[in-house]
Coordinates of C-alpha atoms in Angstrom, one line a residue:
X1 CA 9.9 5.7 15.3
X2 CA 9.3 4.5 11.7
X3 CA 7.6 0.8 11.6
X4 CA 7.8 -1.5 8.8
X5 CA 5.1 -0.9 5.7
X6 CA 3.5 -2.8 2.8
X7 CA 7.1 -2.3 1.2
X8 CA 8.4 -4.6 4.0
X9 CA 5.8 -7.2 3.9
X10 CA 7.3 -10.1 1.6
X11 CA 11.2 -9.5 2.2
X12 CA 11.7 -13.1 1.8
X13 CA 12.3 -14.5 -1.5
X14 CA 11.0 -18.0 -2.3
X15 CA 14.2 -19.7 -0.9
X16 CA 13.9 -18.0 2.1
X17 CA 10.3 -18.1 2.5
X18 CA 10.7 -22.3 2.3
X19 CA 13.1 -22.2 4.8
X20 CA 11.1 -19.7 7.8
X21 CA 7.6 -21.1 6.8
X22 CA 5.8 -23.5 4.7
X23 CA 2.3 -24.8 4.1
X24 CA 1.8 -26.3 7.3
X25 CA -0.6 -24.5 9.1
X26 CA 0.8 -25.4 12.4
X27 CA 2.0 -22.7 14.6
X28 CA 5.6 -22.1 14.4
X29 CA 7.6 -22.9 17.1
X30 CA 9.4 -20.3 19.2
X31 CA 12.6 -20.6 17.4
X32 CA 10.9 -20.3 14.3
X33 CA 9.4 -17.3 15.3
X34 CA 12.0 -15.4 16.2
X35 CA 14.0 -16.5 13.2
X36 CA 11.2 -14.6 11.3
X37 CA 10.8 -12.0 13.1
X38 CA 14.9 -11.0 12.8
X39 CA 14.8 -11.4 9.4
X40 CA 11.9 -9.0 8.8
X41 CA 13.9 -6.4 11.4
X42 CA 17.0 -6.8 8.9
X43 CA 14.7 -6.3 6.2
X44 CA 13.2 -3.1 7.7
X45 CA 16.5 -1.7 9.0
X46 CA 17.7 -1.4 5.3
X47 CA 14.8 1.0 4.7
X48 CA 15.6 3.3 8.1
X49 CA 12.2 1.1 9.8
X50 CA 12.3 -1.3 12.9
X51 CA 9.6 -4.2 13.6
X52 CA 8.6 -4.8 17.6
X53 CA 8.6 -7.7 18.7
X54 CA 4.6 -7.8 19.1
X55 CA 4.6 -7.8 15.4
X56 CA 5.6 -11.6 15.1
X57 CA 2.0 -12.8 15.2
X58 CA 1.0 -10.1 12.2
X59 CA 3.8 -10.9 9.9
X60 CA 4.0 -14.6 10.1
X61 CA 0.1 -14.6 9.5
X62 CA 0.4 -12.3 6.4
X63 CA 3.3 -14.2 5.6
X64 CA 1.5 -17.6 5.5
X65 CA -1.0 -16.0 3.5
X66 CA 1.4 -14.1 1.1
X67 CA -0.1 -15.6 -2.1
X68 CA -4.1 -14.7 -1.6
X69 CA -4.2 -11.1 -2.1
X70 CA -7.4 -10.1 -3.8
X71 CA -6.5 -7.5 -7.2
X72 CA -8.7 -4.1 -6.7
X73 CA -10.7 -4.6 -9.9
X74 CA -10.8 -1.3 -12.6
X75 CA -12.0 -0.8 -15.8
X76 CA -10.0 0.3 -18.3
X77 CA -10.9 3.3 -19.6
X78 CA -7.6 4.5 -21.9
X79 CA -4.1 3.5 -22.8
X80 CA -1.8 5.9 -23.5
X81 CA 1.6 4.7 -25.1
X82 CA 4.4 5.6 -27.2
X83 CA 6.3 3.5 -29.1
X84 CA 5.0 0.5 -27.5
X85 CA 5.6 1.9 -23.7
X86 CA 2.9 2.8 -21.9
X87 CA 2.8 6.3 -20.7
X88 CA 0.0 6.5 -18.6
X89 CA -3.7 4.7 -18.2
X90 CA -7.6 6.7 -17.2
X91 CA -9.2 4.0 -15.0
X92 CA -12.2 4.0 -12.9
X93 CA -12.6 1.9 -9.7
X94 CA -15.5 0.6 -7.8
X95 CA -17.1 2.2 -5.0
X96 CA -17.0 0.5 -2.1
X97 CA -15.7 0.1 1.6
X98 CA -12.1 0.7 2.5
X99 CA -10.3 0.0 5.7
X100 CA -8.2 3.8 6.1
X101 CA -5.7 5.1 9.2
X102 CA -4.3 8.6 9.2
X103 CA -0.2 8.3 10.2
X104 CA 1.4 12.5 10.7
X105 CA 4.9 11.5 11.0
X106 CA 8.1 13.7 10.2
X107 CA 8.4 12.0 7.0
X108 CA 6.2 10.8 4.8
X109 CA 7.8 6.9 4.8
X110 CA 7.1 7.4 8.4
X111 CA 3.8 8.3 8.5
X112 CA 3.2 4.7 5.7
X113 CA 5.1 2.9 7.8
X114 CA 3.0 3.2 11.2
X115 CA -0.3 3.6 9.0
X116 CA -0.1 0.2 7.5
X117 CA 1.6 -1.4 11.0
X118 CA -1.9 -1.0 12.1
X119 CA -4.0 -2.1 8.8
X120 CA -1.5 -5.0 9.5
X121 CA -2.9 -5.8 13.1
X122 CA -6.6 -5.2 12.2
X123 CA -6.2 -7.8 8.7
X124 CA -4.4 -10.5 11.4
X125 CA -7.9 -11.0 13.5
X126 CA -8.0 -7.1 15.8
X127 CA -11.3 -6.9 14.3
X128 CA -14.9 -7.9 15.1
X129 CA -15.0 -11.1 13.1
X130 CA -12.1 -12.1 14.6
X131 CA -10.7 -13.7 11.7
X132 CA -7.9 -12.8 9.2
X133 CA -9.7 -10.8 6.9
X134 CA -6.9 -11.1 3.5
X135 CA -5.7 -8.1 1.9
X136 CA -6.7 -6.3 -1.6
X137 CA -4.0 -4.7 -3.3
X138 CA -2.9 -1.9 -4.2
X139 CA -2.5 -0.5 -0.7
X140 CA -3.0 3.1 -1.3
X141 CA -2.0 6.5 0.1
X142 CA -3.5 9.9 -0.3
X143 CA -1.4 12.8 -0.2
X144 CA -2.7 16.6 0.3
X145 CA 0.2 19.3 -0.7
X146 CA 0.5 22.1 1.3
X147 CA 0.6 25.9 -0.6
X148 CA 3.5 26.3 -1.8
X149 CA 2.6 23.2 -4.1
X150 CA 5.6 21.0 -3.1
X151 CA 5.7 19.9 0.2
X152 CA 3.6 17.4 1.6
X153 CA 1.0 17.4 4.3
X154 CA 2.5 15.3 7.3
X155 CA -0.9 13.8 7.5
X156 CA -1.5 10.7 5.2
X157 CA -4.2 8.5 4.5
X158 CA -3.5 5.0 3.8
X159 CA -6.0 2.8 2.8
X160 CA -6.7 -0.7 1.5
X161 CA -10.1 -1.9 0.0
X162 CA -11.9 -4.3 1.9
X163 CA -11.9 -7.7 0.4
X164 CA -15.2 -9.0 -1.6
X165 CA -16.2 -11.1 1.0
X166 CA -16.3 -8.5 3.6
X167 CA -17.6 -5.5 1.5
X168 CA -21.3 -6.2 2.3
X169 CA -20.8 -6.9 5.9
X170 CA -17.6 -4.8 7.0
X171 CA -16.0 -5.7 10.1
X172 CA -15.0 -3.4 12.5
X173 CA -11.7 -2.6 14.2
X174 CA -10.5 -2.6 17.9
X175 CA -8.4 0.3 17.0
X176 CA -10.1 3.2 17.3
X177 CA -7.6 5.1 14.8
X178 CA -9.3 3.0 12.1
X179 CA -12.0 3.7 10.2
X180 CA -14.1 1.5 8.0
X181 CA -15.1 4.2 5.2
X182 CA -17.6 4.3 1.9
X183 CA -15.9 5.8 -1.2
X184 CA -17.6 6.5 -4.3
X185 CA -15.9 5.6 -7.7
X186 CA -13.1 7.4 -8.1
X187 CA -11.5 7.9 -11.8
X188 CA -7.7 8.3 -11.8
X189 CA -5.0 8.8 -14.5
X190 CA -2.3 6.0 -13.2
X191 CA 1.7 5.8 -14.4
X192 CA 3.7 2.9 -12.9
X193 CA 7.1 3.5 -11.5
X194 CA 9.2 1.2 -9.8
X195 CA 11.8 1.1 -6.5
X196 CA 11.2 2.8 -3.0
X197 CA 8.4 5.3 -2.1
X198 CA 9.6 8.4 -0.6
X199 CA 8.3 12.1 -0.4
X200 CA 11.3 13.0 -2.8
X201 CA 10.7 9.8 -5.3
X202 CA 7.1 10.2 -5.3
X203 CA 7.3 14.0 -5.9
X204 CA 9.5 13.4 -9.1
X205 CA 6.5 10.9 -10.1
X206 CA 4.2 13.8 -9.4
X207 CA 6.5 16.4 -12.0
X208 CA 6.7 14.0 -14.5
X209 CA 3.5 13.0 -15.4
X210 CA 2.3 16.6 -15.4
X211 CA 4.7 16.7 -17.7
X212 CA 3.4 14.6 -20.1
X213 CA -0.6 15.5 -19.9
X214 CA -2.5 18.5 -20.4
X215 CA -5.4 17.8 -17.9
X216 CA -6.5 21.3 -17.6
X217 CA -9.2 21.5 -14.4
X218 CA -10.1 17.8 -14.9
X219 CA -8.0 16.5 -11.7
X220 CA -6.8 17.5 -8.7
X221 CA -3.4 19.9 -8.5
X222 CA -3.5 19.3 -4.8
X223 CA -3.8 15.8 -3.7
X224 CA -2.6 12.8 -5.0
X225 CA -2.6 8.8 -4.5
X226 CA 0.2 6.4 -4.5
X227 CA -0.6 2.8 -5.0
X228 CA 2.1 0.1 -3.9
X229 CA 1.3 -3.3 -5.0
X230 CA 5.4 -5.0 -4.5
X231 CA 7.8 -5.9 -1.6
X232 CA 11.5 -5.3 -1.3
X233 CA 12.4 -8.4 -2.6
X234 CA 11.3 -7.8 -5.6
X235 CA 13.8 -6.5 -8.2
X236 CA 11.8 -3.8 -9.8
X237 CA 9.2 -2.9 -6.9
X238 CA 5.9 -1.7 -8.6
X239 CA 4.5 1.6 -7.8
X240 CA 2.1 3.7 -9.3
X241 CA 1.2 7.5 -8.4
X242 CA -2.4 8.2 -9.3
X243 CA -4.1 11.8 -9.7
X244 CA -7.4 12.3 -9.4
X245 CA -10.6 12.9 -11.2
X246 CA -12.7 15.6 -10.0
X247 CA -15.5 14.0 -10.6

């Protein structure tokens, strides 16, 4: 069963949002909760996903906290445009600790989906500090292709970088599918795309920004990121597909 992903996380616009929580940090009542949690399973069901009930607690703390995400800091190392639109961007990103879960659904929105259900429960206090930990964005996904250069591995990394405060002392999870792992720097080439995340959306990504660079051996052929940084409720839903630096 397909669970609900970063995608899913802010479904409620700003109405809404005022109208199932505010900034009283009171628990919600029983009603309330349930009133959340429905609207999160409508939410879901429109992208072929269903929330459990034992994800109330998760999403009404992430909820509440909505408007703290921490930005994974880059530098900037080129701009690529054309005619004012920017084609593609070379960045290089910190080393550093990242919280990461392997997911091998059927399909790849699956295998995000259940991934980030538990990066959800660890973020909301299922970890040794025993406090909610916020979340950095982009949530990101590695993606190994499989030899005929298409198709995707069922197995997915998804992967979030451990807030600032935490990098120096990283809590641990109580799930024992989650690992708390060092990365290096990585350098990427990154072009942003907007709307839903799928193996067939992400592979067009994939075709069209080889189309546009001439990268020779310099990154990866075989493995790929996807960095998802919006919710369904936005309008255009950034995205961006990231390959890799062998270096």
């Amino acid at each position: 069963m397909a669970l609900i992903s970063l995608d899913d996380l802010e479904g409620l616009d700003d109405e809404q949002l005022d109208d199932d929580i505010n900034d009283d940090p009171e628990p919600m009542d029983e009603e309330e909760r349930e009133r959340l949690l429905s609207h999160w399973q409508a939410v879901a069901s429109t992208h072929q996903v269903s929330v459990p009930a034992e994800m109330t607690g998760p999403i009404q703390e992430m909820t509440r906290n909505s408007q703290q995400r921490e930005p994974l800091s880059f530098v900037l190392v080129a701009r690529h445009e054309k005619m004012g639109e920017v084609l593609y961007e070379e960045r290089l990103y910190p080393a550093g600790n990242w919280a990461t879960v392997t997911s091998g659904e059927n399909l790849y929105e699956q295998s995000i989906s259940m991934a980030f259900m538990k990066l959800m429960r660890f973020i909301c206090k299922e970890n040794s500090s025993g406090r909610y930990l916020g979340l950095t964005v982009p949530v990101v996904s590695s993606i190994q292709m499989m030899k005929d250069a298409e198709t995707f591995d069922k197995n997915i990394e998804t992967a979030f970088f451990l807030p600032t405060e935490f990098q120096s002392s990283a809590p641990h999870s109580s799930d024992p599918d989650i690992s708390i792992t060092y990365r290096e720097p990585i350098r990427v080439i990154a072009r942003t795309f907007y709307g839903t995340t799928t193996e067939q959306t992400v592979s067009w990504q994939i075709r069209l920004l080889w189309e546009l660079l001439d990268l020779g051996d310099a990154f990866h052929c075989e493995r790929y990121m996807v960095a998802v940084y919006d919710n369904p409720g936005a309008l255009q839903r950034r995205n961006e597909i990231w390959f890799i630096g062998r270096d």
